């Protein structure tokens, strides 16, 4: 029987059972020893060994659980051993005349429901019924001695109807406990799972809000800084061009320096354009056919793909609903992602682009997936991938994906990244079909 069980949680709960077992085994044993001194009851060599066997097994359980070995087997095995020990305890407590078993067997049944499953609980109820029925049968036919406990009579076995009814009532009680505990445990597990899911969603929402606020603040600052920098850069660029045209040809060394200035100005201008992208609103709103937009984007890099031995595989779903948004900005997002894939495959590879309607929780969205067979991204870098100025390339500005993130958020969509180092990366963009856009 294979259970879908959280291994960490299972290990903690098995350790809890082990600690409780130390107490449960020790105190009854001391009581029996005390009774054995006061009453004409002899535990015998076999019964005297039982606590020590439990101690030994408990120690083995402990080391196995600490090493995270065979957790599911240990959980089932110790419950079965506990049922056997309980059955011996019921025998010593007076067998059919004692209600000890009625009180203790359900503990194992309920424990199975809590730490394993409803099926495990019913399995323990079945084993409890078999152990208890076997004990009653052995005592009834006097295969084992009938032991009175605290003066309880053993003459109950002389009344067969009572024996049968008592046995049936206890078995029904075991299964009733399994049913109730299983139902309650399922409710607890469902609530725990929903709570975990809610916490994960809240954590993700919080991270998105922090990221959005961070980008918004950076956008406001960047817009002001970019405008202030662009004017002096234009002046420097014009001066460099003038010097190059007048004296650069006569002085090769000066000409190289002026070309270097122009390159750095172009690089700075690229950063400024990226910074301005943070604060750019969604203004040219219209209906967009995603497959057509993807094809138009790929046309811009068709020559580069051919020269770099990159194969583009299109897996478009047909008759997709249109989305509403800024065509130019969405094309910028797709171009950024495709360029990243191109740069991640310097020796060639496959870029697979898929479009489809999202299902399940994301129903109502168009999903675009970009999968490459490139170098991949280290797992430690994935959480920072959409942060401004974070880049994994020496020549990158770290603004492309950050701007793309802002654009998709302004379209009420989401963008995700998945990657396996050495195998490639996947970028998933989801855009709503028809909902109002945020104006920022």
XYZ file of C-alpha atoms in Angstrom:
440
model
C 0.000 0.000 0.000
C 1.654 3.230 -1.158
C 0.599 6.427 0.572
C 1.144 9.998 -0.579
C 2.577 11.229 2.715
C 4.724 14.240 3.575
C 7.959 12.543 4.634
C 9.072 15.314 6.996
C 5.724 15.390 8.756
C 5.584 11.585 8.897
C 9.038 11.434 10.501
C 8.026 13.935 13.193
C 4.810 12.061 13.981
C 6.567 8.685 14.151
C 9.064 10.202 16.608
C 6.123 11.449 18.659
C 4.694 7.897 18.698
C 8.073 6.521 19.783
C 8.273 8.920 22.735
C 4.720 8.114 23.818
C 5.483 4.400 23.542
C 8.359 4.697 26.041
C 5.853 5.906 28.614
C 3.015 3.534 27.686
C 5.252 0.460 27.787
C 7.037 1.376 31.019
C 4.147 2.227 33.343
C 1.892 -0.799 32.662
C 4.926 -3.059 33.037
C 5.667 -1.575 36.455
C 2.002 -1.964 37.414
C 1.983 -5.616 36.340
C 5.163 -6.230 38.334
C 3.532 -4.659 41.374
C 0.365 -6.704 40.900
C 2.437 -9.833 40.420
C 3.885 -9.278 43.892
C 0.491 -8.705 45.524
C -1.720 -11.140 43.597
C -1.345 -14.782 42.557
C -0.633 -13.729 38.945
C 2.656 -14.767 37.400
C 3.728 -12.933 34.251
C 6.127 -15.682 33.269
C 9.293 -15.443 31.234
C 7.537 -14.709 27.926
C 5.361 -11.911 29.287
C 8.343 -10.458 31.094
C 10.228 -10.189 27.804
C 7.519 -8.187 26.048
C 8.494 -4.739 27.397
C 12.139 -5.371 26.575
C 11.219 -6.391 23.032
C 9.217 -3.161 22.732
C 12.189 -1.166 24.038
C 14.485 -2.796 21.479
C 12.069 -2.213 18.603
C 11.464 1.360 19.733
C 15.206 2.011 19.632
C 15.427 0.553 16.111
C 12.463 2.700 15.011
C 14.172 5.776 16.424
C 17.420 5.314 14.499
C 15.596 4.437 11.259
C 13.435 7.546 11.490
C 16.401 9.773 12.333
C 18.088 8.511 9.166
C 14.828 8.972 7.178
C 14.836 5.302 6.164
C 11.749 3.204 5.371
C 9.422 5.687 7.077
C 6.192 4.257 5.691
C 7.242 0.700 6.530
C 8.251 1.755 10.049
C 4.893 3.490 10.556
C 2.888 0.406 9.546
C 5.190 -2.091 11.246
C 5.174 -0.366 14.625
C 1.372 -0.109 14.570
C 1.032 -3.832 13.860
C 3.496 -4.624 16.672
C 1.560 -2.279 18.958
C -1.663 -4.131 18.145
C 0.019 -7.418 19.038
C 1.273 -5.920 22.320
C -2.193 -4.532 23.078
C -3.694 -7.975 22.451
C -1.305 -9.494 24.993
C -2.252 -6.701 27.388
C -5.950 -7.470 26.872
C -5.226 -11.120 27.627
C -3.454 -10.177 30.867
C -6.269 -7.769 31.755
C -8.917 -10.472 31.662
C -9.633 -11.037 27.969
C -13.317 -10.792 27.120
C -14.177 -9.582 30.609
C -11.938 -6.516 30.230
C -12.759 -3.283 28.433
C -9.051 -2.536 28.152
C -8.985 -3.527 24.481
C -12.041 -1.433 23.651
C -10.197 1.620 24.954
C -6.692 0.948 23.581
C -7.237 -0.580 20.121
C -8.944 2.633 18.896
C -5.806 4.617 19.783
C -3.917 2.809 17.012
C -6.864 3.108 14.618
C -7.093 6.874 15.163
C -3.304 7.290 14.954
C -3.274 5.512 11.582
C -5.930 7.895 10.282
C -4.041 10.962 11.468
C -0.506 10.186 10.302
C -1.278 7.941 7.314
C -4.728 7.716 5.712
C -8.312 6.522 6.004
C -7.320 3.275 4.274
C -4.612 2.719 6.885
C -7.173 3.357 9.620
C -9.523 0.691 8.215
C -6.565 -1.675 7.864
C -5.770 -1.194 11.564
C -9.453 -1.722 12.418
C -9.369 -4.998 10.484
C -6.168 -6.132 12.199
C -7.584 -5.122 15.596
C -10.657 -7.232 14.885
C -8.512 -10.198 13.841
C -6.181 -9.924 16.847
C -9.057 -9.533 19.286
C -11.137 -12.297 17.690
C -8.117 -14.596 17.731
C -7.532 -13.866 21.411
C -11.165 -14.513 22.325
C -11.128 -17.738 20.305
C -7.944 -18.989 21.957
C -9.322 -18.206 25.407
C -12.743 -19.641 24.613
C -11.273 -22.984 23.546
C -8.747 -22.741 26.393
C -5.750 -22.947 24.097
C -4.273 -20.260 26.349
C -5.187 -19.808 30.017
C -7.978 -17.460 31.027
C -6.477 -14.899 33.375
C -8.770 -13.093 35.837
C -7.835 -9.510 36.543
C -8.834 -7.618 39.690
C -11.269 -10.414 40.501
C -13.113 -10.325 37.165
C -14.822 -13.600 36.480
C -13.871 -15.792 33.547
C -17.216 -17.576 33.564
C -18.373 -15.265 30.758
C -16.998 -17.822 28.301
C -19.641 -20.278 29.538
C -22.251 -18.106 27.788
C -21.601 -18.455 24.005
C -24.281 -15.923 22.900
C -22.673 -13.295 25.129
C -19.253 -14.096 23.655
C -20.537 -13.703 20.081
C -22.490 -10.507 20.759
C -19.591 -8.939 22.684
C -17.189 -9.804 19.881
C -19.471 -8.382 17.182
C -20.097 -5.194 19.172
C -16.372 -4.591 19.619
C -15.604 -5.252 15.940
C -18.377 -2.878 14.838
C -17.009 -0.337 17.300
C -13.509 -0.644 15.781
C -14.811 0.021 12.266
C -16.993 2.869 13.493
C -13.910 4.462 15.053
C -12.039 3.982 11.745
C -14.887 5.629 9.819
C -15.186 8.626 12.135
C -11.449 9.149 12.606
C -10.823 8.758 8.879
C -13.460 11.358 8.082
C -12.082 13.791 10.669
C -8.474 13.164 9.635
C -9.337 13.766 5.973
C -10.932 17.050 6.987
C -7.856 18.033 8.983
C -5.518 17.101 6.121
C -7.678 18.970 3.616
C -7.707 22.016 5.875
C -3.950 21.766 6.347
C -3.415 21.541 2.587
C -5.720 24.499 1.934
C -3.910 26.488 4.617
C -0.540 25.634 3.083
C -1.823 26.574 -0.363
C -3.251 29.837 0.948
C 0.048 30.663 2.679
C 1.954 29.942 -0.533
C -0.433 32.137 -2.528
C -0.173 34.946 0.028
C 3.611 34.670 -0.011
C 3.631 34.771 -3.815
C 1.229 37.723 -3.849
C 3.379 39.523 -1.297
C 6.495 38.925 -3.396
C 4.690 40.207 -6.486
C 3.491 43.310 -4.648
C 6.990 43.993 -3.342
C 8.406 43.495 -6.829
C 5.756 45.735 -8.394
C 6.275 48.487 -5.821
C 10.028 48.222 -6.211
C 9.751 48.536 -9.979
C 7.261 51.392 -9.685
C 9.605 53.397 -7.441
C 12.558 52.629 -9.693
C 10.457 53.640 -12.683
C 9.607 57.031 -11.211
C 13.221 57.698 -10.282
C 14.538 56.329 -13.552
C 12.242 58.469 -15.686
C 13.517 61.665 -14.063
C 17.151 60.586 -14.176
C 16.878 59.415 -17.788
C 15.494 62.741 -18.996
C 18.226 64.637 -17.154
C 20.969 62.407 -18.602
C 19.734 62.305 -22.177
C 20.402 65.982 -22.926
C 24.080 66.042 -21.837
C 24.653 62.706 -23.570
C 23.277 64.168 -26.805
C 25.645 67.116 -26.455
C 28.624 64.805 -25.856
C 27.620 62.625 -28.792
C 27.331 65.644 -31.100
C 30.709 66.952 -29.964
C 32.332 63.564 -30.536
C 30.827 63.375 -34.016
C 32.056 66.898 -34.825
C 35.596 66.175 -33.611
C 35.662 62.922 -35.520
C 34.607 64.609 -38.746
C 37.124 67.469 -38.365
C 40.318 65.960 -36.991
C 39.675 62.261 -36.431
C 40.896 61.238 -39.874
C 44.252 62.984 -39.373
C 44.845 61.346 -35.968
C 44.053 57.572 -35.936
C 44.569 57.303 -32.174
C 42.127 60.142 -31.529
C 39.701 58.596 -33.998
C 39.696 55.330 -31.997
C 39.033 57.253 -28.793
C 36.122 59.115 -30.384
C 34.639 55.849 -31.671
C 34.916 54.439 -28.166
C 33.057 57.497 -26.829
C 30.280 56.971 -29.394
C 29.934 53.305 -28.469
C 29.672 54.097 -24.773
C 27.128 56.848 -25.461
C 25.062 54.364 -27.484
C 25.294 51.921 -24.590
C 24.229 54.609 -22.114
C 21.334 55.564 -24.381
C 20.235 51.928 -24.430
C 20.141 51.949 -20.627
C 18.130 55.179 -20.663
C 15.595 53.678 -23.075
C 15.283 50.721 -20.727
C 14.798 53.005 -17.726
C 12.082 54.932 -19.523
C 10.332 51.629 -20.181
C 9.516 51.324 -16.468
C 7.226 54.337 -16.506
C 5.758 53.937 -19.977
C 1.942 53.624 -19.804
C -0.239 51.261 -21.808
C -1.583 53.750 -24.349
C -1.996 52.140 -27.804
C -4.701 49.712 -26.761
C -6.210 47.389 -29.328
C -7.196 43.812 -30.073
C -4.216 41.563 -30.693
C -4.035 38.175 -32.396
C -1.236 36.477 -30.472
C -0.094 34.047 -33.178
C 0.289 36.883 -35.690
C 2.235 38.979 -33.178
C 4.569 36.046 -32.479
C 5.208 35.559 -36.207
C 5.912 39.281 -36.677
C 8.391 39.166 -33.780
C 10.206 36.134 -35.185
C 10.590 37.849 -38.568
C 12.827 40.445 -36.915
C 15.372 37.744 -35.996
C 14.906 35.299 -38.847
C 18.344 35.957 -40.359
C 20.150 35.658 -37.004
C 18.467 32.325 -36.291
C 19.546 30.926 -39.656
C 23.159 32.034 -39.215
C 23.318 30.647 -35.663
C 21.822 27.253 -36.568
C 18.777 27.783 -34.331
C 15.615 25.945 -35.319
C 12.323 27.622 -34.432
C 9.437 25.226 -33.800
C 5.955 26.774 -33.678
C 3.196 24.991 -31.801
C 0.330 27.454 -32.052
C -3.204 26.622 -31.023
C -5.620 27.723 -33.719
C -8.616 30.054 -33.347
C -7.341 31.571 -30.122
C -9.355 34.453 -28.646
C -7.734 37.850 -29.027
C -6.190 39.755 -26.143
C -6.453 43.485 -25.532
C -3.297 45.493 -25.057
C -0.481 47.570 -26.457
C 0.855 45.693 -29.473
C 4.210 47.451 -29.454
C 4.866 46.780 -25.783
C 3.859 43.117 -26.000
C 6.092 42.699 -29.036
C 8.924 44.189 -26.976
C 8.314 41.527 -24.305
C 8.340 38.699 -26.836
C 11.445 40.128 -28.505
C 13.283 40.324 -25.162
C 12.482 36.687 -24.392
C 13.396 35.485 -27.885
C 16.676 37.437 -27.759
C 17.512 35.824 -24.427
C 16.905 32.406 -25.976
C 19.060 33.348 -28.983
C 21.923 34.464 -26.737
C 21.603 31.314 -24.592
C 22.257 29.086 -27.637
C 25.548 30.314 -29.175
C 26.176 26.877 -30.712
C 22.654 26.469 -32.044
C 19.657 24.650 -30.688
C 15.874 24.600 -30.724
C 13.495 27.397 -29.766
C 9.992 26.039 -29.275
C 7.146 28.551 -29.055
C 3.665 27.459 -27.963
C 0.408 29.349 -27.719
C -2.730 27.978 -26.083
C -5.626 28.725 -23.790
C -4.820 28.218 -20.119
C -6.820 25.619 -18.225
C -7.751 25.105 -14.587
C -7.072 28.003 -12.231
C -5.683 30.127 -15.078
C -8.737 29.724 -17.290
C -9.490 32.917 -19.192
C -5.847 33.544 -20.077
C -3.852 33.036 -23.252
C -0.582 31.265 -22.452
C 2.570 31.738 -24.524
C 5.509 29.443 -23.756
C 9.081 29.973 -24.997
C 11.319 26.915 -24.532
C 14.989 26.866 -25.523
C 17.705 24.218 -25.337
C 20.358 26.658 -24.205
C 22.714 26.876 -21.269
C 20.015 27.293 -18.660
C 19.930 29.588 -15.636
C 21.267 28.680 -12.166
C 18.463 28.047 -9.663
C 19.870 30.702 -7.324
C 19.450 33.327 -10.056
C 15.820 32.542 -10.949
C 14.198 34.547 -8.106
C 16.151 37.661 -9.173
C 15.643 37.269 -12.897
C 13.083 40.085 -13.187
C 14.915 42.518 -10.898
C 16.267 45.695 -12.520
C 19.975 45.618 -13.420
C 20.321 41.916 -12.642
C 21.930 40.075 -15.533
C 23.793 36.823 -16.072
C 25.684 38.223 -19.087
C 28.679 40.524 -18.890
C 27.385 42.696 -21.746
C 23.774 42.833 -20.535
C 22.080 45.836 -18.917
C 19.725 43.793 -16.749
C 16.718 45.813 -17.883
C 15.103 43.723 -20.626
C 13.304 41.208 -18.423
C 12.583 43.798 -15.720
C 10.830 46.012 -18.275
C 9.049 42.953 -19.682
C 7.807 42.109 -16.187
C 6.394 45.612 -15.777
C 4.696 45.524 -19.177
C 3.013 42.185 -18.504
C 1.873 43.347 -15.052
C 0.352 46.468 -16.617
C -1.571 44.125 -18.910
C -2.881 42.240 -15.831
C -0.920 39.170 -16.863
C 1.983 37.230 -15.436
C 5.398 36.099 -16.590
C 7.266 33.141 -15.106
C 10.642 31.539 -15.693
C 11.737 27.929 -15.259
C 15.174 26.561 -16.010
C 17.461 23.568 -15.668
C 21.159 24.344 -15.861
C 22.671 22.761 -18.957
C 19.295 21.798 -20.445
C 17.523 25.050 -21.201
C 14.960 27.550 -19.997
C 11.233 28.180 -20.332
C 9.462 31.518 -20.119
C 5.701 31.466 -19.673
C 3.627 34.561 -20.419
C -0.079 34.633 -19.550
C -2.333 37.404 -20.831
C -6.039 37.822 -20.039
C -8.417 37.569 -22.958
C -10.729 40.502 -22.300
C -10.342 42.543 -19.111
C -9.685 46.245 -18.458
C -6.057 47.297 -18.317
C -4.391 49.146 -15.472
C -3.462 52.666 -16.377
C -0.158 53.482 -14.798
